[in-house]
Coordinates of C-alpha atoms and ligand atoms in Angstrom, one line a residue:
X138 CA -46.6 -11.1 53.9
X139 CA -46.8 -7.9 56.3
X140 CA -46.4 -4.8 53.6
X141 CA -43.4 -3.2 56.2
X142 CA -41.5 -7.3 55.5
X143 CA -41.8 -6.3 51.6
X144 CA -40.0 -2.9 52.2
X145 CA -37.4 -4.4 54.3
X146 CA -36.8 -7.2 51.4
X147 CA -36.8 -4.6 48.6
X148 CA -34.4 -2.2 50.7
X149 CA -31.6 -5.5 51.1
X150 CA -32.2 -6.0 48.0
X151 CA -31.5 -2.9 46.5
X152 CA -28.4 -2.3 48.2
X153 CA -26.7 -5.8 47.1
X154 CA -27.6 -4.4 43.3
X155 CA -25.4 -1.2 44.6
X156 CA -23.0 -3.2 46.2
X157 CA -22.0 -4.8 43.7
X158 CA -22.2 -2.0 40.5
X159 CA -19.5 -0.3 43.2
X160 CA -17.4 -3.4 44.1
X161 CA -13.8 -2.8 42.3
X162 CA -13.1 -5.9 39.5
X163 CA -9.3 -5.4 39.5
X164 CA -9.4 -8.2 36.5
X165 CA -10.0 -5.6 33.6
X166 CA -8.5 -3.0 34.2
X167 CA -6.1 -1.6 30.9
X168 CA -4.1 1.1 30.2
X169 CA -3.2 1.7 26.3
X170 CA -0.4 4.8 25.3
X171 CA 1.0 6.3 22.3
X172 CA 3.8 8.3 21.8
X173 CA 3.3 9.4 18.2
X174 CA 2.6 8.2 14.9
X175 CA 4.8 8.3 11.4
X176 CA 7.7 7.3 9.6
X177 CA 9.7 5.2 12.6
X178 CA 11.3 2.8 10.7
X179 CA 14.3 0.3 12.1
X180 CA 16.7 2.1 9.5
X181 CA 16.0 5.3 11.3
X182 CA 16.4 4.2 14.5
X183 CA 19.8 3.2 16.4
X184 CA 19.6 1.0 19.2
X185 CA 19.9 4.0 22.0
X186 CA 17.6 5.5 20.6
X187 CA 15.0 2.7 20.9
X188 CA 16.4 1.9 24.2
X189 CA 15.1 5.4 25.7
X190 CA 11.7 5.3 24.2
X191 CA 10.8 1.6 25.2
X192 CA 12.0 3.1 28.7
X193 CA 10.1 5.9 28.7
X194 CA 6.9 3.9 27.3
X195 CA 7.2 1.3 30.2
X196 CA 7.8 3.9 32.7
X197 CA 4.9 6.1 31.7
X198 CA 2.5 2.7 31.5
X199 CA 3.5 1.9 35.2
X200 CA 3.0 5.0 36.6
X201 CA -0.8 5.0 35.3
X202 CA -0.8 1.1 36.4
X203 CA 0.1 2.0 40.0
X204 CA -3.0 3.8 40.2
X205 CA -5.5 1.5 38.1
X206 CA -4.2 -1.0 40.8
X207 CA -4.8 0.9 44.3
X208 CA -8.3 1.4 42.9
X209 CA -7.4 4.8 41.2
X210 CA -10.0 6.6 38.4
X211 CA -9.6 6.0 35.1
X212 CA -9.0 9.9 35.1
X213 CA -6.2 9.4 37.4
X214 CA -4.3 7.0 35.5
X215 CA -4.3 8.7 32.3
X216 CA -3.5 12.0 33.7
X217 CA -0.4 10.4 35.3
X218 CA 0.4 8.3 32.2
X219 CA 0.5 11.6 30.0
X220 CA 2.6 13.6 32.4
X221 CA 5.3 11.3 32.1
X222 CA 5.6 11.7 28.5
X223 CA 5.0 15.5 28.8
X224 CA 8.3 15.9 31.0
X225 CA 10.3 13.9 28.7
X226 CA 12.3 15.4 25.4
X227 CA 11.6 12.4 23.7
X228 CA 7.7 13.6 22.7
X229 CA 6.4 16.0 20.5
X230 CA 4.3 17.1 24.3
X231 CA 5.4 19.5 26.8
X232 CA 9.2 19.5 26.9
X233 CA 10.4 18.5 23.1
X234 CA 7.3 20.0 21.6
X235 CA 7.6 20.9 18.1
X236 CA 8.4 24.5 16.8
X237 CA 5.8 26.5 14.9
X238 CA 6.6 28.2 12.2
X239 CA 7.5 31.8 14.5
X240 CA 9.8 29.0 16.0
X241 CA 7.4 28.7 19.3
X242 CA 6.3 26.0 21.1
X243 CA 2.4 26.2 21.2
X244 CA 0.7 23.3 22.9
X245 CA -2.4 21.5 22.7
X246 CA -4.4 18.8 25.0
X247 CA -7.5 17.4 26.2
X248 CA -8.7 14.5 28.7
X249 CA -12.1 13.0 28.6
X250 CA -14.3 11.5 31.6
X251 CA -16.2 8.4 30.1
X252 CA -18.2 8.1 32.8
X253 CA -19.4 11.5 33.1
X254 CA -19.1 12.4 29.4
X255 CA -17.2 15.6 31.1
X256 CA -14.3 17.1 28.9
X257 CA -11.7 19.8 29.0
X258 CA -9.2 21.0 26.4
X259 CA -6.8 23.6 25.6
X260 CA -5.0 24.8 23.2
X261 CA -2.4 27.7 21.6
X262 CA -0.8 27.4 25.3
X263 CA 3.4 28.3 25.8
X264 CA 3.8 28.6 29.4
X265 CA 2.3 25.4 31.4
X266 CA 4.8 22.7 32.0
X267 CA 1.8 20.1 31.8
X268 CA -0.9 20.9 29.2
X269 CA -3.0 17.9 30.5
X270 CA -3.0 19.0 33.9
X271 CA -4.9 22.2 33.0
X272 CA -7.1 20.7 30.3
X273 CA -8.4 18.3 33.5
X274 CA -8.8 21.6 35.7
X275 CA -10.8 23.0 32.7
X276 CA -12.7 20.2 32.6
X277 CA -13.2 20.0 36.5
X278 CA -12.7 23.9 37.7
X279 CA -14.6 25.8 35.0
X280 CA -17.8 25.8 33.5
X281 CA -16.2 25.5 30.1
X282 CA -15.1 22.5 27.8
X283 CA -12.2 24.5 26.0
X284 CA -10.1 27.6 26.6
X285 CA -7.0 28.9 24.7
X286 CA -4.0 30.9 24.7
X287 CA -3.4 33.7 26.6
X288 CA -7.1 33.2 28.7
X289 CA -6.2 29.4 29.2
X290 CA -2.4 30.4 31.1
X291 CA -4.9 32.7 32.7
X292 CA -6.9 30.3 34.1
X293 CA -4.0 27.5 34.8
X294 CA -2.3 30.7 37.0
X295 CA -5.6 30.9 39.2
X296 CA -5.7 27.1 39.6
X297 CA -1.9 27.1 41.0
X298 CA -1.2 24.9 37.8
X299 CA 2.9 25.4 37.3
X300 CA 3.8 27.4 34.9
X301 CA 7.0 27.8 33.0
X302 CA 9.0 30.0 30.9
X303 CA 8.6 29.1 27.0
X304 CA 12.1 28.1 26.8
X305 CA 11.7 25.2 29.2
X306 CA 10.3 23.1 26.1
X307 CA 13.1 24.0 23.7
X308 CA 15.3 20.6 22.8
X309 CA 17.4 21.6 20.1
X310 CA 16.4 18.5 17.9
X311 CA 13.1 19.7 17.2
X312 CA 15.0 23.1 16.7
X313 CA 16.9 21.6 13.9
X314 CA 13.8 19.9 12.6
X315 CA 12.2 22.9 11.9
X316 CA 15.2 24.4 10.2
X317 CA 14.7 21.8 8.3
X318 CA 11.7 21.7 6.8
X319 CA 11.9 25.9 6.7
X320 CA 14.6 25.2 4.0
X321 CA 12.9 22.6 1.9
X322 CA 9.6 24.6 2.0
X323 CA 11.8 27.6 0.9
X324 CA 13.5 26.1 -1.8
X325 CA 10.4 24.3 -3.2
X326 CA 9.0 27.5 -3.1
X327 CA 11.8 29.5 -5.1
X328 CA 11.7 26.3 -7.6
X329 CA 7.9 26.6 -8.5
X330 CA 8.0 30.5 -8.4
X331 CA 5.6 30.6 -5.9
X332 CA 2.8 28.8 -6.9
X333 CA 3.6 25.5 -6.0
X334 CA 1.7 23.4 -3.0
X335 CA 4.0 22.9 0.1
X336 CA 1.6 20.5 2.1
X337 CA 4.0 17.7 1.6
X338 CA 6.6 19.4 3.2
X339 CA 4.2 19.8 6.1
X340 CA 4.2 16.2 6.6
X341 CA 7.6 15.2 5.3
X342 CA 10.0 13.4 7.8
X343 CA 7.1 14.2 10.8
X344 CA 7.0 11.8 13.6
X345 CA 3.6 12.8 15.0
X346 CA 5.4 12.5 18.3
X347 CA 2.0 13.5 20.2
X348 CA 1.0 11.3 23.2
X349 CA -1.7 9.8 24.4
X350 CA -4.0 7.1 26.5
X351 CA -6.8 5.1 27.4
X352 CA -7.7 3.4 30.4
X353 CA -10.6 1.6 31.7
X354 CA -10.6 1.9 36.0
X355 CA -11.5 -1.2 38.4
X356 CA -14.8 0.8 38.9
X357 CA -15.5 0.4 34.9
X358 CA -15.0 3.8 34.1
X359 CA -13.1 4.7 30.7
X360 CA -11.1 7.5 30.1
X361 CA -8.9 9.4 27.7
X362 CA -5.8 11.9 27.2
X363 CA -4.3 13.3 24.5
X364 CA -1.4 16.2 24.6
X365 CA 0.5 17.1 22.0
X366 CA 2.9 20.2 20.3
X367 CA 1.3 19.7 17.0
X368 CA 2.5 19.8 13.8
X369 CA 6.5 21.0 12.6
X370 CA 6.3 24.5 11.0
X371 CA 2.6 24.8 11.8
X372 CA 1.3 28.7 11.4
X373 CA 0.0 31.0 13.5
X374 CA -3.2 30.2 15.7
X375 CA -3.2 26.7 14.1
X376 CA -5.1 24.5 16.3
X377 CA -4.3 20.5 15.6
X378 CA -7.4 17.6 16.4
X379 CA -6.0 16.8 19.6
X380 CA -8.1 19.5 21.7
X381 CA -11.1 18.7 19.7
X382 CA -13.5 16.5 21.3
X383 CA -14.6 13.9 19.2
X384 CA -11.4 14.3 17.3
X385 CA -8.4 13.5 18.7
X386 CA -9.5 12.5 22.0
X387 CA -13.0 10.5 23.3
X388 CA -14.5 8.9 26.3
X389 CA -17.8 7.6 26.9
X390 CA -18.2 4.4 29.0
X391 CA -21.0 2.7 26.8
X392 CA -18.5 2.7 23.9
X393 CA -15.0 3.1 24.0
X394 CA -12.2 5.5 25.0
X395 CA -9.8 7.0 22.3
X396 CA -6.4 8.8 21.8
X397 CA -5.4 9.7 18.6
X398 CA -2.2 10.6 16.5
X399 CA -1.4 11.8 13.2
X400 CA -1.4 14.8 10.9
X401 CA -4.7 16.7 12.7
X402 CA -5.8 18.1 9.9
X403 CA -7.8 15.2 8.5
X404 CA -8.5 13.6 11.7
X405 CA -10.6 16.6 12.7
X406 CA -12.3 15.8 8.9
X407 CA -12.2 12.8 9.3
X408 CA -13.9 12.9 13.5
X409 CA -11.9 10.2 13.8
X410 CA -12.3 9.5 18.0
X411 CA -16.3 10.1 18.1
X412 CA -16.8 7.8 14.7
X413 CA -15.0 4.9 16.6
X414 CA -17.1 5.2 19.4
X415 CA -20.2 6.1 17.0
X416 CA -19.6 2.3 15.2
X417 CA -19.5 0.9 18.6
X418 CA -22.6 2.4 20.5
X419 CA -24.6 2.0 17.2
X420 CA -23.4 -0.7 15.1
X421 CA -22.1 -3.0 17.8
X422 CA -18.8 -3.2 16.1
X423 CA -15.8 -4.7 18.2
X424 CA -13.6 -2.0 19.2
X425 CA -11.0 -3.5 17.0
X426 CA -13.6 -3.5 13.6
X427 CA -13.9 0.0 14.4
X428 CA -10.9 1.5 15.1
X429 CA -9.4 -0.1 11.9
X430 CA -12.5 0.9 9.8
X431 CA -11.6 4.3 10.1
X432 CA -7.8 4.3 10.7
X433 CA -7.4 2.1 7.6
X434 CA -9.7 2.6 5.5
X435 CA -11.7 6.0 5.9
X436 CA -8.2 8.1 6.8
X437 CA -6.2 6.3 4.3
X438 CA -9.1 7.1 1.8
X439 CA -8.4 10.7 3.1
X440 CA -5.0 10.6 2.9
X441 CA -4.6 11.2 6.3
X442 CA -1.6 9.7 8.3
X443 CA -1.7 8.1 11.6
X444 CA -3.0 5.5 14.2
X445 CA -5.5 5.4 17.1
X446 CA -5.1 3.4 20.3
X447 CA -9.2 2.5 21.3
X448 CA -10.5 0.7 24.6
X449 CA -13.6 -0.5 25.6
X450 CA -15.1 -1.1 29.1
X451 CA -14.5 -4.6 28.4
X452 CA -11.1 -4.2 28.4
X453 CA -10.5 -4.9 24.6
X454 CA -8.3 -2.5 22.9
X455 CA -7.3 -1.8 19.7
X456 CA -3.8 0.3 18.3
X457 CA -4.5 0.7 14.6
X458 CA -2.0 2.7 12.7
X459 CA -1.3 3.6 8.6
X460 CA 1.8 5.0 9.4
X461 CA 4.9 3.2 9.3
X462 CA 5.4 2.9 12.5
X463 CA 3.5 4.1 15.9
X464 CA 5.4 4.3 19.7
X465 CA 3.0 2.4 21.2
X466 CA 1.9 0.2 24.8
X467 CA -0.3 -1.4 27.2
X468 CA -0.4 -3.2 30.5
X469 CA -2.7 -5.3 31.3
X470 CA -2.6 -8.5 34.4
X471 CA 0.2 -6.4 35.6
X472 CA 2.2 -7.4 32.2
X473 CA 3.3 -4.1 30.1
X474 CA 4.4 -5.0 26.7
X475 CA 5.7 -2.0 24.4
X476 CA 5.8 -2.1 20.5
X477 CA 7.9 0.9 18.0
X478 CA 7.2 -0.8 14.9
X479 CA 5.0 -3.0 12.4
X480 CA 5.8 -6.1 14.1
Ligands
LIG208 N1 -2.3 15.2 15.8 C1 -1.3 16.2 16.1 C2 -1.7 17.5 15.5 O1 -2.1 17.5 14.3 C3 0.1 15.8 15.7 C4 0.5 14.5 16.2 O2 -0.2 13.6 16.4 O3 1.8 14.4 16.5 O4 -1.6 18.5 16.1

């Protein structure tokens, strides 16, 4: 055969392989949420109460749907997804974040680009209605993976990102949740003269009401996004393992994506998000082996509090919690199904 025959072959060729790695598969595409981890329980719960967060969980997974299904990015969807639950009161994220201990709201977030293995994160922020919207421009906009404080609300005011006054995020039950646990701490404090460990207190009564999710694109592409106010009563310059990379949030498109909740502390010891992936990549575990290896079994031997929602490129996902309950969803063949409790 004439060489130039051989060039045109290998050219058509070629361009089928392309055609076809780019050629949206609309059958797989997911989108897995949290709202929080910890002790939601069907005694402390009344039936409003569950009413408005299944609402708001189904709300927040079609919005991210809408764009999975016109072809959207993964990035896209999980941006969207997030904002939702930022702008409502019900999550410890944007408006109804948690008070710190200086009775602040100080937000964290990050978003993760499995195909690109791109990240951004920020954290200590008080002024930007949605943390995950300036995380993304970190990611995309600045040569950086994480910025904080004062220098992040810098940067978001550059990239026209809307900024608020700190009292926009005030609801006055996280107020009184705080006031709270102020009290206990104080008075387990006088009791022990000072010397005794408040950690428990820390943790007591905390819905980790962070949020989170995961979602795998028609294009194949994972990604993640976590945001979250932290922890109740936290002190200053605390940073929680939601902005961490590797963490509380992970994407990378030959293993999974992940969105984590739970007391940060020990899921930043623990690298929970990067050792679910790590079990994945290397030890071809299901994303499902995985997730519960380390949300069941190395957190729990931690003592560390929480769940994990996981999904791979396959479209299997995972929601793993150790908590007694985790605000949880996914939507999947245009069917959305929303779960509170241990069911
Ligand atoms: N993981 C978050 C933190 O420690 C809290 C949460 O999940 O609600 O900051």
């Amino acid at each position: 055969m004439h060489k130039s025959l051989y060039l045109v072959l290998l050219c058509l060729l070629l361009s089928i392989v392309s055609l076809a790695q780019t050629k949206p598969d609309y059958s797989k595409i997911t989108l897995v949420i949290h709202g929080g981890a910890g002790t939601i329980t069907r005694e402390n719960m009344t039936p409003e109460k569950e009413k408005a967060y299944r609402e708001k969980l189904n709300e927040a997974l079609q919005v991210g749907y809408a764009v999975l299904i016109k072809g959207g990015s993964s990035l896209d969807a999980v941006e969207a997804t997030v904002k939702v639950m930022e702008d409502s009161p019900l999550f410890n994220a944007g408006k109804g974040a948690v008070f710190t201990n200086e009775e602040k709201n100080e937000m964290d977030a990050a978003i993760m680009d499995g195909k690109s293995l791109k990240a951004g994160s920020i954290a200590s922020v008080t002024i930007i209605k949605n943390p995950i919207t300036a995380a993304r421009a970190v990611m995309e906009k600045s040569e950086h993976v994480m910025m904080i404080g004062a220098g992040a609300e810098k940067f978001a005011k550059t990239q026209n990102i809307e900024l608020v006054d700190p009292s926009y995020f005030r609801t006055e039950t996280r107020y009184e949740q705080l006031q709270k646990i102020k009290h206990k701490e104080k008075t387990q404090l006088d009791h022990d003269g000072g010397t005794g460990s408040t950690e428990n207190i820390f943790t007591e009564g905390n819905k980790f009401g962070t949020v989170g999710a995961v979602a795998l694109d028609a294009y194949g592409n994972l990604a993640a996004a976590t945001s979250t106010g932290g922890m109740t009563n936290k002190r200053y310059g605390r940073v929680g393992d939601v902005p961490i990379i590797g963490a509380g949030t992970y994407a990378d498109n030959s293993s999974c994506a992940v969105s984590a909740t739970g007391h940060g502390e020990y899921f930043m010891r623990a690298v929970v998000a990067h050792d679910i992936a790590a079990m994945i990549k290397y030890k071809k575990y299901s994303v499902k082996k995985a997730a519960e290896e380390v949300v069941m079994k190395k957190l729990v031997d931690f003592g560390g509090e929480g769940g994990v929602i996981a999904l791979d490129r396959n479209g299997n996902y995972a929601m793993p919690f150790n908590s007694a309950g985790m605000y949880r969803g996914v939507i999947k063949n245009g069917k959305a199904e929303v779960f509170i409790y241990k069911e």
